[in-house]
Short mmCIF file of N, CA and C in Angstrom, two decimals:
data_model
loop_
_atom_site.label_atom_id
_atom_site.label_comp_id
_atom_site.label_asym_id
_atom_site.label_seq_id
_atom_site.Cartn_x
_atom_site.Cartn_y
_atom_site.Cartn_z
N MET E 23 92.49 153.39 45.16
CA MET E 23 93.89 153.34 45.53
C MET E 23 94.24 154.44 46.52
N ARG E 24 93.55 155.57 46.40
CA ARG E 24 93.80 156.68 47.31
C ARG E 24 93.47 156.28 48.75
N SER E 25 92.37 155.56 48.92
CA SER E 25 92.01 155.16 50.28
C SER E 25 92.98 154.11 50.83
N VAL E 26 93.52 153.26 49.96
CA VAL E 26 94.53 152.29 50.40
C VAL E 26 95.77 153.04 50.87
N TYR E 27 96.18 154.05 50.11
CA TYR E 27 97.31 154.89 50.49
C TYR E 27 97.07 155.51 51.87
N ARG E 28 95.89 156.08 52.02
CA ARG E 28 95.56 156.75 53.29
C ARG E 28 95.59 155.77 54.46
N VAL E 29 94.97 154.62 54.28
CA VAL E 29 94.94 153.61 55.35
C VAL E 29 96.36 153.15 55.69
N LEU E 30 97.17 152.88 54.68
CA LEU E 30 98.54 152.43 54.94
C LEU E 30 99.35 153.49 55.69
N ALA E 31 99.18 154.74 55.32
CA ALA E 31 99.90 155.81 56.01
C ALA E 31 99.49 155.87 57.48
N PHE E 32 98.20 155.76 57.74
CA PHE E 32 97.73 155.78 59.12
C PHE E 32 98.11 154.51 59.87
N VAL E 33 98.22 153.39 59.17
CA VAL E 33 98.69 152.15 59.81
C VAL E 33 100.14 152.32 60.27
N VAL E 34 100.97 152.96 59.45
CA VAL E 34 102.35 153.22 59.87
C VAL E 34 102.35 154.05 61.16
N ALA E 35 101.53 155.10 61.20
CA ALA E 35 101.45 155.93 62.40
C ALA E 35 100.97 155.11 63.60
N ALA E 36 99.97 154.28 63.38
CA ALA E 36 99.46 153.43 64.47
C ALA E 36 100.52 152.44 64.94
N GLU E 37 101.31 151.94 64.02
CA GLU E 37 102.39 151.02 64.38
C GLU E 37 103.44 151.70 65.25
N VAL E 38 103.68 152.99 65.04
CA VAL E 38 104.61 153.72 65.90
C VAL E 38 104.04 153.76 67.32
N VAL E 39 102.74 153.94 67.45
CA VAL E 39 102.11 153.93 68.76
C VAL E 39 102.23 152.55 69.40
N VAL E 40 102.01 151.49 68.63
CA VAL E 40 102.17 150.12 69.14
C VAL E 40 103.61 149.91 69.62
N GLN E 41 104.58 150.40 68.82
CA GLN E 41 105.98 150.26 69.19
C GLN E 41 106.28 150.97 70.51
N ALA E 42 105.78 152.17 70.67
CA ALA E 42 106.01 152.92 71.90
C ALA E 42 105.37 152.21 73.09
N ALA E 43 104.15 151.72 72.91
CA ALA E 43 103.47 151.02 74.00
C ALA E 43 104.20 149.73 74.36
N ALA E 44 104.67 149.01 73.36
CA ALA E 44 105.36 147.74 73.61
C ALA E 44 106.66 147.95 74.37
N ILE E 45 107.45 148.94 73.97
CA ILE E 45 108.72 149.15 74.65
C ILE E 45 108.51 149.72 76.05
N ALA E 46 107.48 150.55 76.22
CA ALA E 46 107.17 151.06 77.56
C ALA E 46 106.75 149.91 78.47
N PHE E 47 105.90 149.02 77.98
CA PHE E 47 105.50 147.84 78.75
C PHE E 47 106.72 147.01 79.13
N ALA E 48 107.62 146.83 78.17
CA ALA E 48 108.82 146.02 78.41
C ALA E 48 109.70 146.64 79.50
N VAL E 49 109.97 147.92 79.39
CA VAL E 49 110.86 148.58 80.35
C VAL E 49 110.21 148.65 81.74
N TYR E 50 108.94 149.00 81.81
CA TYR E 50 108.27 149.04 83.11
C TYR E 50 108.19 147.64 83.72
N GLY E 51 107.90 146.64 82.89
CA GLY E 51 107.86 145.26 83.40
C GLY E 51 109.21 144.81 83.90
N LEU E 52 110.26 145.14 83.16
CA LEU E 52 111.62 144.79 83.59
C LEU E 52 111.97 145.50 84.89
N GLY E 53 111.61 146.77 85.00
CA GLY E 53 111.88 147.52 86.23
C GLY E 53 111.20 146.90 87.43
N LYS E 54 109.94 146.52 87.29
CA LYS E 54 109.22 145.89 88.39
C LYS E 54 109.84 144.55 88.74
N TRP E 55 110.22 143.79 87.71
CA TRP E 55 110.82 142.48 87.93
C TRP E 55 112.13 142.61 88.73
N VAL E 56 112.94 143.60 88.39
CA VAL E 56 114.19 143.84 89.12
C VAL E 56 113.88 144.30 90.54
N ASP E 57 112.91 145.21 90.70
CA ASP E 57 112.52 145.68 92.04
C ASP E 57 112.04 144.53 92.92
N ASP E 58 111.41 143.52 92.31
CA ASP E 58 110.91 142.37 93.06
C ASP E 58 111.99 141.34 93.33
N GLY E 59 113.24 141.65 93.00
CA GLY E 59 114.35 140.75 93.31
C GLY E 59 114.92 140.00 92.12
N GLY E 60 114.38 140.22 90.94
CA GLY E 60 114.91 139.55 89.75
C GLY E 60 116.29 140.08 89.41
N ARG E 61 117.11 139.22 88.84
CA ARG E 61 118.45 139.62 88.43
C ARG E 61 118.60 139.37 86.94
N LEU E 62 118.99 140.39 86.23
CA LEU E 62 119.08 140.30 84.77
C LEU E 62 120.54 140.17 84.35
N ASP E 63 120.81 139.16 83.54
CA ASP E 63 122.13 139.02 82.94
C ASP E 63 121.97 138.40 81.55
N LYS E 64 123.07 138.32 80.83
CA LYS E 64 123.03 137.84 79.45
C LYS E 64 122.52 136.40 79.37
N ALA E 65 122.90 135.57 80.32
CA ALA E 65 122.46 134.16 80.32
C ALA E 65 120.95 134.06 80.42
N LEU E 66 120.36 134.90 81.27
CA LEU E 66 118.90 134.87 81.42
C LEU E 66 118.21 135.31 80.13
N LEU E 67 118.76 136.35 79.51
CA LEU E 67 118.16 136.83 78.26
C LEU E 67 118.24 135.78 77.16
N ALA E 68 119.26 134.94 77.18
CA ALA E 68 119.43 133.91 76.15
C ALA E 68 118.42 132.78 76.31
N ARG E 69 117.90 132.59 77.50
CA ARG E 69 116.91 131.53 77.73
C ARG E 69 115.57 131.95 77.16
N GLU E 70 114.94 131.07 76.43
CA GLU E 70 113.64 131.39 75.85
C GLU E 70 112.51 131.29 76.86
N ASP E 71 112.75 130.63 77.96
CA ASP E 71 111.70 130.43 78.96
C ASP E 71 111.84 131.41 80.14
N SER E 72 112.57 132.50 79.93
CA SER E 72 112.80 133.43 81.04
C SER E 72 111.50 134.09 81.47
N ALA E 73 111.46 134.39 82.75
CA ALA E 73 110.26 135.01 83.32
C ALA E 73 110.47 136.50 83.55
N VAL E 74 111.32 137.10 82.74
CA VAL E 74 111.58 138.53 82.89
C VAL E 74 110.29 139.30 82.67
N GLY E 75 109.99 140.20 83.60
CA GLY E 75 108.80 141.03 83.44
C GLY E 75 108.89 141.87 82.18
N GLY E 76 107.81 141.94 81.43
CA GLY E 76 107.79 142.75 80.21
C GLY E 76 108.43 142.09 79.01
N ALA E 77 108.81 140.83 79.13
CA ALA E 77 109.49 140.14 78.02
C ALA E 77 108.65 140.18 76.75
N ALA E 78 107.34 140.07 76.89
CA ALA E 78 106.47 140.11 75.71
C ALA E 78 106.57 141.46 75.00
N GLY E 79 106.76 142.52 75.75
CA GLY E 79 106.92 143.84 75.15
C GLY E 79 108.17 143.94 74.30
N PHE E 80 109.26 143.36 74.80
CA PHE E 80 110.50 143.34 74.01
C PHE E 80 110.30 142.54 72.73
N ALA E 81 109.59 141.41 72.84
CA ALA E 81 109.36 140.56 71.66
C ALA E 81 108.49 141.28 70.63
N VAL E 82 107.43 141.92 71.09
CA VAL E 82 106.53 142.65 70.17
C VAL E 82 107.28 143.80 69.51
N HIS E 83 108.04 144.56 70.30
CA HIS E 83 108.78 145.69 69.77
C HIS E 83 109.79 145.23 68.72
N GLY E 84 110.49 144.16 69.00
CA GLY E 84 111.49 143.66 68.07
C GLY E 84 110.89 143.11 66.78
N ALA E 85 109.91 142.25 66.91
CA ALA E 85 109.30 141.62 65.73
C ALA E 85 108.54 142.65 64.90
N ASN E 86 107.77 143.47 65.55
CA ASN E 86 106.97 144.49 64.85
C ASN E 86 107.89 145.47 64.12
N GLY E 87 108.95 145.89 64.80
CA GLY E 87 109.83 146.89 64.23
C GLY E 87 110.74 146.38 63.13
N THR E 88 111.04 145.09 63.14
CA THR E 88 111.91 144.55 62.09
C THR E 88 111.15 143.96 60.92
N MET E 89 109.89 143.62 61.13
CA MET E 89 109.13 142.97 60.04
C MET E 89 107.91 143.76 59.59
N LEU E 90 106.99 144.03 60.50
CA LEU E 90 105.70 144.60 60.11
C LEU E 90 105.80 146.06 59.67
N VAL E 91 106.45 146.89 60.46
CA VAL E 91 106.54 148.32 60.10
C VAL E 91 107.25 148.51 58.76
N PRO E 92 108.42 147.87 58.54
CA PRO E 92 109.06 148.05 57.23
C PRO E 92 108.20 147.53 56.06
N LEU E 93 107.49 146.44 56.29
CA LEU E 93 106.63 145.89 55.23
C LEU E 93 105.51 146.87 54.87
N VAL E 94 104.84 147.42 55.88
CA VAL E 94 103.76 148.37 55.62
C VAL E 94 104.30 149.62 54.93
N ALA E 95 105.47 150.10 55.36
CA ALA E 95 106.07 151.29 54.74
C ALA E 95 106.44 151.01 53.28
N LEU E 96 106.94 149.83 53.00
CA LEU E 96 107.29 149.46 51.63
C LEU E 96 106.04 149.36 50.76
N VAL E 97 104.98 148.76 51.27
CA VAL E 97 103.73 148.66 50.51
C VAL E 97 103.16 150.06 50.27
N LEU E 98 103.25 150.94 51.27
CA LEU E 98 102.81 152.33 51.10
C LEU E 98 103.58 152.99 49.96
N LEU E 99 104.87 152.79 49.91
CA LEU E 99 105.68 153.38 48.85
C LEU E 99 105.26 152.85 47.48
N VAL E 100 105.03 151.57 47.36
CA VAL E 100 104.60 150.98 46.08
C VAL E 100 103.23 151.53 45.68
N VAL E 101 102.30 151.55 46.63
CA VAL E 101 100.94 152.04 46.35
C VAL E 101 100.98 153.51 45.95
N SER E 102 101.91 154.26 46.51
CA SER E 102 101.97 155.70 46.23
C SER E 102 102.16 156.01 44.74
N PHE E 103 102.78 155.10 44.01
CA PHE E 103 102.98 155.32 42.58
C PHE E 103 101.68 155.22 41.78
N PHE E 104 100.68 154.57 42.35
CA PHE E 104 99.42 154.34 41.65
C PHE E 104 98.25 155.10 42.24
N ALA E 105 98.44 155.72 43.41
CA ALA E 105 97.32 156.33 44.14
C ALA E 105 96.91 157.69 43.60
N GLY E 106 97.79 158.37 42.91
CA GLY E 106 97.45 159.68 42.38
C GLY E 106 97.29 160.75 43.44
N VAL E 107 97.97 160.59 44.56
CA VAL E 107 97.92 161.59 45.62
C VAL E 107 99.00 162.63 45.31
N PRO E 108 98.63 163.91 45.21
CA PRO E 108 99.65 164.93 44.94
C PRO E 108 100.74 164.91 46.02
N GLY E 109 101.97 164.73 45.60
CA GLY E 109 103.08 164.64 46.54
C GLY E 109 103.13 163.33 47.29
N GLY E 110 102.25 162.41 46.95
CA GLY E 110 102.15 161.15 47.68
C GLY E 110 103.40 160.30 47.62
N VAL E 111 104.04 160.26 46.45
CA VAL E 111 105.26 159.46 46.32
C VAL E 111 106.34 160.05 47.22
N ARG E 112 106.45 161.35 47.23
CA ARG E 112 107.47 162.01 48.08
C ARG E 112 107.21 161.70 49.56
N TRP E 113 105.96 161.86 50.01
CA TRP E 113 105.63 161.60 51.42
C TRP E 113 105.87 160.13 51.77
N ALA E 114 105.46 159.22 50.89
CA ALA E 114 105.67 157.80 51.15
C ALA E 114 107.16 157.47 51.15
N GLY E 115 107.92 158.14 50.29
CA GLY E 115 109.36 157.95 50.26
C GLY E 115 110.03 158.40 51.55
N VAL E 116 109.55 159.51 52.08
CA VAL E 116 110.09 160.00 53.35
C VAL E 116 109.72 159.04 54.48
N VAL E 117 108.48 158.55 54.48
CA VAL E 117 108.07 157.55 55.49
C VAL E 117 109.00 156.33 55.41
N PHE E 118 109.21 155.83 54.20
CA PHE E 118 110.05 154.65 54.04
C PHE E 118 111.49 154.94 54.51
N ALA E 119 112.02 156.09 54.13
CA ALA E 119 113.39 156.45 54.54
C ALA E 119 113.49 156.54 56.06
N LEU E 120 112.49 157.12 56.70
CA LEU E 120 112.50 157.22 58.16
C LEU E 120 112.42 155.84 58.81
N VAL E 121 111.69 154.92 58.20
CA VAL E 121 111.62 153.56 58.72
C VAL E 121 112.99 152.88 58.60
N VAL E 122 113.67 153.10 57.48
CA VAL E 122 115.02 152.53 57.31
C VAL E 122 115.97 153.10 58.37
N VAL E 123 115.91 154.41 58.57
CA VAL E 123 116.75 155.04 59.60
C VAL E 123 116.39 154.49 60.98
N GLN E 124 115.09 154.32 61.23
CA GLN E 124 114.63 153.80 62.52
C GLN E 124 115.18 152.40 62.78
N ALA E 125 115.12 151.55 61.77
CA ALA E 125 115.65 150.19 61.93
C ALA E 125 117.16 150.23 62.17
N ALA E 126 117.86 151.06 61.41
CA ALA E 126 119.31 151.17 61.58
C ALA E 126 119.65 151.65 62.98
N LEU E 127 118.94 152.65 63.47
CA LEU E 127 119.19 153.15 64.82
C LEU E 127 118.89 152.08 65.87
N GLY E 128 117.86 151.29 65.62
CA GLY E 128 117.52 150.21 66.56
C GLY E 128 118.62 149.17 66.64
N PHE E 129 119.14 148.77 65.50
CA PHE E 129 120.21 147.77 65.49
C PHE E 129 121.52 148.35 66.02
N LEU E 130 121.87 149.55 65.58
CA LEU E 130 123.13 150.16 66.01
C LEU E 130 123.08 150.57 67.48
N GLY E 131 121.90 150.87 67.97
CA GLY E 131 121.74 151.29 69.36
C GLY E 131 122.10 150.21 70.35
N GLN E 132 122.11 148.96 69.94
CA GLN E 132 122.50 147.89 70.85
C GLN E 132 123.99 147.98 71.17
N GLY E 133 124.77 148.52 70.24
CA GLY E 133 126.20 148.70 70.48
C GLY E 133 126.54 150.09 70.97
N VAL E 134 125.69 151.06 70.66
CA VAL E 134 125.91 152.46 71.05
C VAL E 134 124.61 152.95 71.69
N PRO E 135 124.42 152.70 72.98
CA PRO E 135 123.13 153.02 73.62
C PRO E 135 122.66 154.46 73.46
N ALA E 136 123.57 155.41 73.28
CA ALA E 136 123.16 156.81 73.11
C ALA E 136 122.28 156.99 71.87
N LEU E 137 122.40 156.08 70.91
CA LEU E 137 121.56 156.18 69.72
C LEU E 137 120.09 155.91 70.04
N GLY E 138 119.83 155.37 71.22
CA GLY E 138 118.45 155.16 71.64
C GLY E 138 117.66 156.45 71.67
N ALA E 139 118.31 157.55 72.03
CA ALA E 139 117.63 158.85 72.04
C ALA E 139 117.22 159.24 70.63
N LEU E 140 118.11 159.01 69.66
CA LEU E 140 117.76 159.31 68.27
C LEU E 140 116.67 158.37 67.77
N HIS E 141 116.70 157.12 68.23
CA HIS E 141 115.68 156.14 67.85
C HIS E 141 114.30 156.63 68.31
N GLY E 142 114.22 157.13 69.53
CA GLY E 142 112.96 157.66 70.04
C GLY E 142 112.52 158.92 69.33
N ALA E 143 113.46 159.83 69.08
CA ALA E 143 113.13 161.08 68.39
C ALA E 143 112.69 160.80 66.95
N ASN E 144 113.39 159.90 66.28
CA ASN E 144 113.03 159.55 64.90
C ASN E 144 111.63 158.93 64.85
N ALA E 145 111.28 158.18 65.88
CA ALA E 145 109.93 157.58 65.93
C ALA E 145 108.87 158.67 65.95
N LEU E 146 109.11 159.74 66.69
CA LEU E 146 108.15 160.84 66.72
C LEU E 146 108.03 161.52 65.36
N VAL E 147 109.16 161.71 64.69
CA VAL E 147 109.16 162.31 63.35
C VAL E 147 108.41 161.38 62.39
N LEU E 148 108.70 160.09 62.47
CA LEU E 148 108.02 159.10 61.61
C LEU E 148 106.51 159.15 61.82
N PHE E 149 106.08 159.21 63.06
CA PHE E 149 104.65 159.31 63.36
C PHE E 149 104.03 160.53 62.68
N GLY E 150 104.67 161.68 62.85
CA GLY E 150 104.15 162.92 62.26
C GLY E 150 104.10 162.89 60.75
N VAL E 151 105.15 162.37 60.14
CA VAL E 151 105.19 162.31 58.67
C VAL E 151 104.15 161.32 58.15
N ALA E 152 103.98 160.20 58.82
CA ALA E 152 102.98 159.22 58.39
C ALA E 152 101.57 159.81 58.48
N VAL E 153 101.29 160.53 59.55
CA VAL E 153 99.98 161.18 59.69
C VAL E 153 99.79 162.21 58.58
N MET E 154 100.82 163.01 58.33
CA MET E 154 100.73 164.02 57.26
C MET E 154 100.51 163.36 55.90
N ALA E 155 101.18 162.24 55.66
CA ALA E 155 100.99 161.53 54.39
C ALA E 155 99.54 161.09 54.25
N GLY E 156 98.98 160.56 55.33
CA GLY E 156 97.57 160.13 55.29
C GLY E 156 96.62 161.28 55.11
N LYS E 157 96.91 162.41 55.73
CA LYS E 157 96.04 163.58 55.61
C LYS E 157 96.12 164.21 54.23
N ARG E 158 97.20 163.99 53.50
CA ARG E 158 97.35 164.55 52.15
C ARG E 158 96.24 164.07 51.21
N VAL E 159 95.74 162.89 51.45
CA VAL E 159 94.72 162.32 50.57
C VAL E 159 93.46 163.17 50.61
N GLY E 160 93.07 163.62 51.76
CA GLY E 160 91.84 164.39 51.89
C GLY E 160 92.01 165.87 51.69
N SER E 161 93.24 166.35 51.46
CA SER E 161 93.46 167.79 51.39
C SER E 161 93.39 168.36 49.98
N THR E 162 93.05 167.54 49.00
CA THR E 162 93.00 168.03 47.63
C THR E 162 91.56 168.20 47.18
N THR E 163 91.36 169.08 46.24
CA THR E 163 90.03 169.29 45.68
C THR E 163 89.87 168.41 44.44
N VAL E 164 88.66 168.27 43.96
CA VAL E 164 88.39 167.41 42.81
C VAL E 164 89.20 167.82 41.58
N PRO E 165 89.27 169.09 41.18
CA PRO E 165 90.07 169.44 40.01
C PRO E 165 91.54 169.07 40.18
N GLU E 166 92.09 169.26 41.39
CA GLU E 166 93.48 168.89 41.62
C GLU E 166 93.66 167.38 41.49
N GLN E 167 92.67 166.62 41.95
CA GLN E 167 92.75 165.17 41.86
C GLN E 167 92.79 164.72 40.41
N LEU E 168 92.13 165.45 39.54
CA LEU E 168 92.09 165.09 38.13
C LEU E 168 93.27 165.65 37.34
N GLY E 169 94.13 166.37 38.02
CA GLY E 169 95.33 166.90 37.37
C GLY E 169 95.13 168.27 36.74
N ALA E 170 93.97 168.87 36.94
CA ALA E 170 93.72 170.20 36.37
C ALA E 170 94.48 171.25 37.18
N THR E 171 94.83 172.33 36.53
CA THR E 171 95.50 173.42 37.22
C THR E 171 94.52 174.55 37.44
N ARG E 172 94.79 175.32 38.45
CA ARG E 172 93.93 176.48 38.73
C ARG E 172 94.40 177.64 37.91
N GLY E 173 93.48 178.39 37.42
CA GLY E 173 93.87 179.51 36.59
C GLY E 173 93.44 180.83 37.05
#
């Protein structure tokens, strides 16, 4: 169970990297598309067959961020109760809370674009906390793993 915990924590961190890559691809693709003469408006975005550059990046970022990342964070939290990682439940809880905040910032940022800065900053914090959660598994000694105290 400890290795499942570790893998899930690192998967959350890897998903943050996927999210960053997807949104960067989307924005750079959109920028090139506009530079090449494309015109972006709400009607074009509503069409499913639009040829907007980077559209796949927006789709990956949206789907991954609303479904896959929260699911992995939730499974990490559940596994943390059984993994026996010292402080593991707390770290998994923080990861899950950061994912909830991240999703909220993503949705609210569509109405308040300034929240995009917090969305990006929170992603960096989420990445760091997920990595730390994963590293916690390997940072304990055998007696600590068995619940023994040092004397």
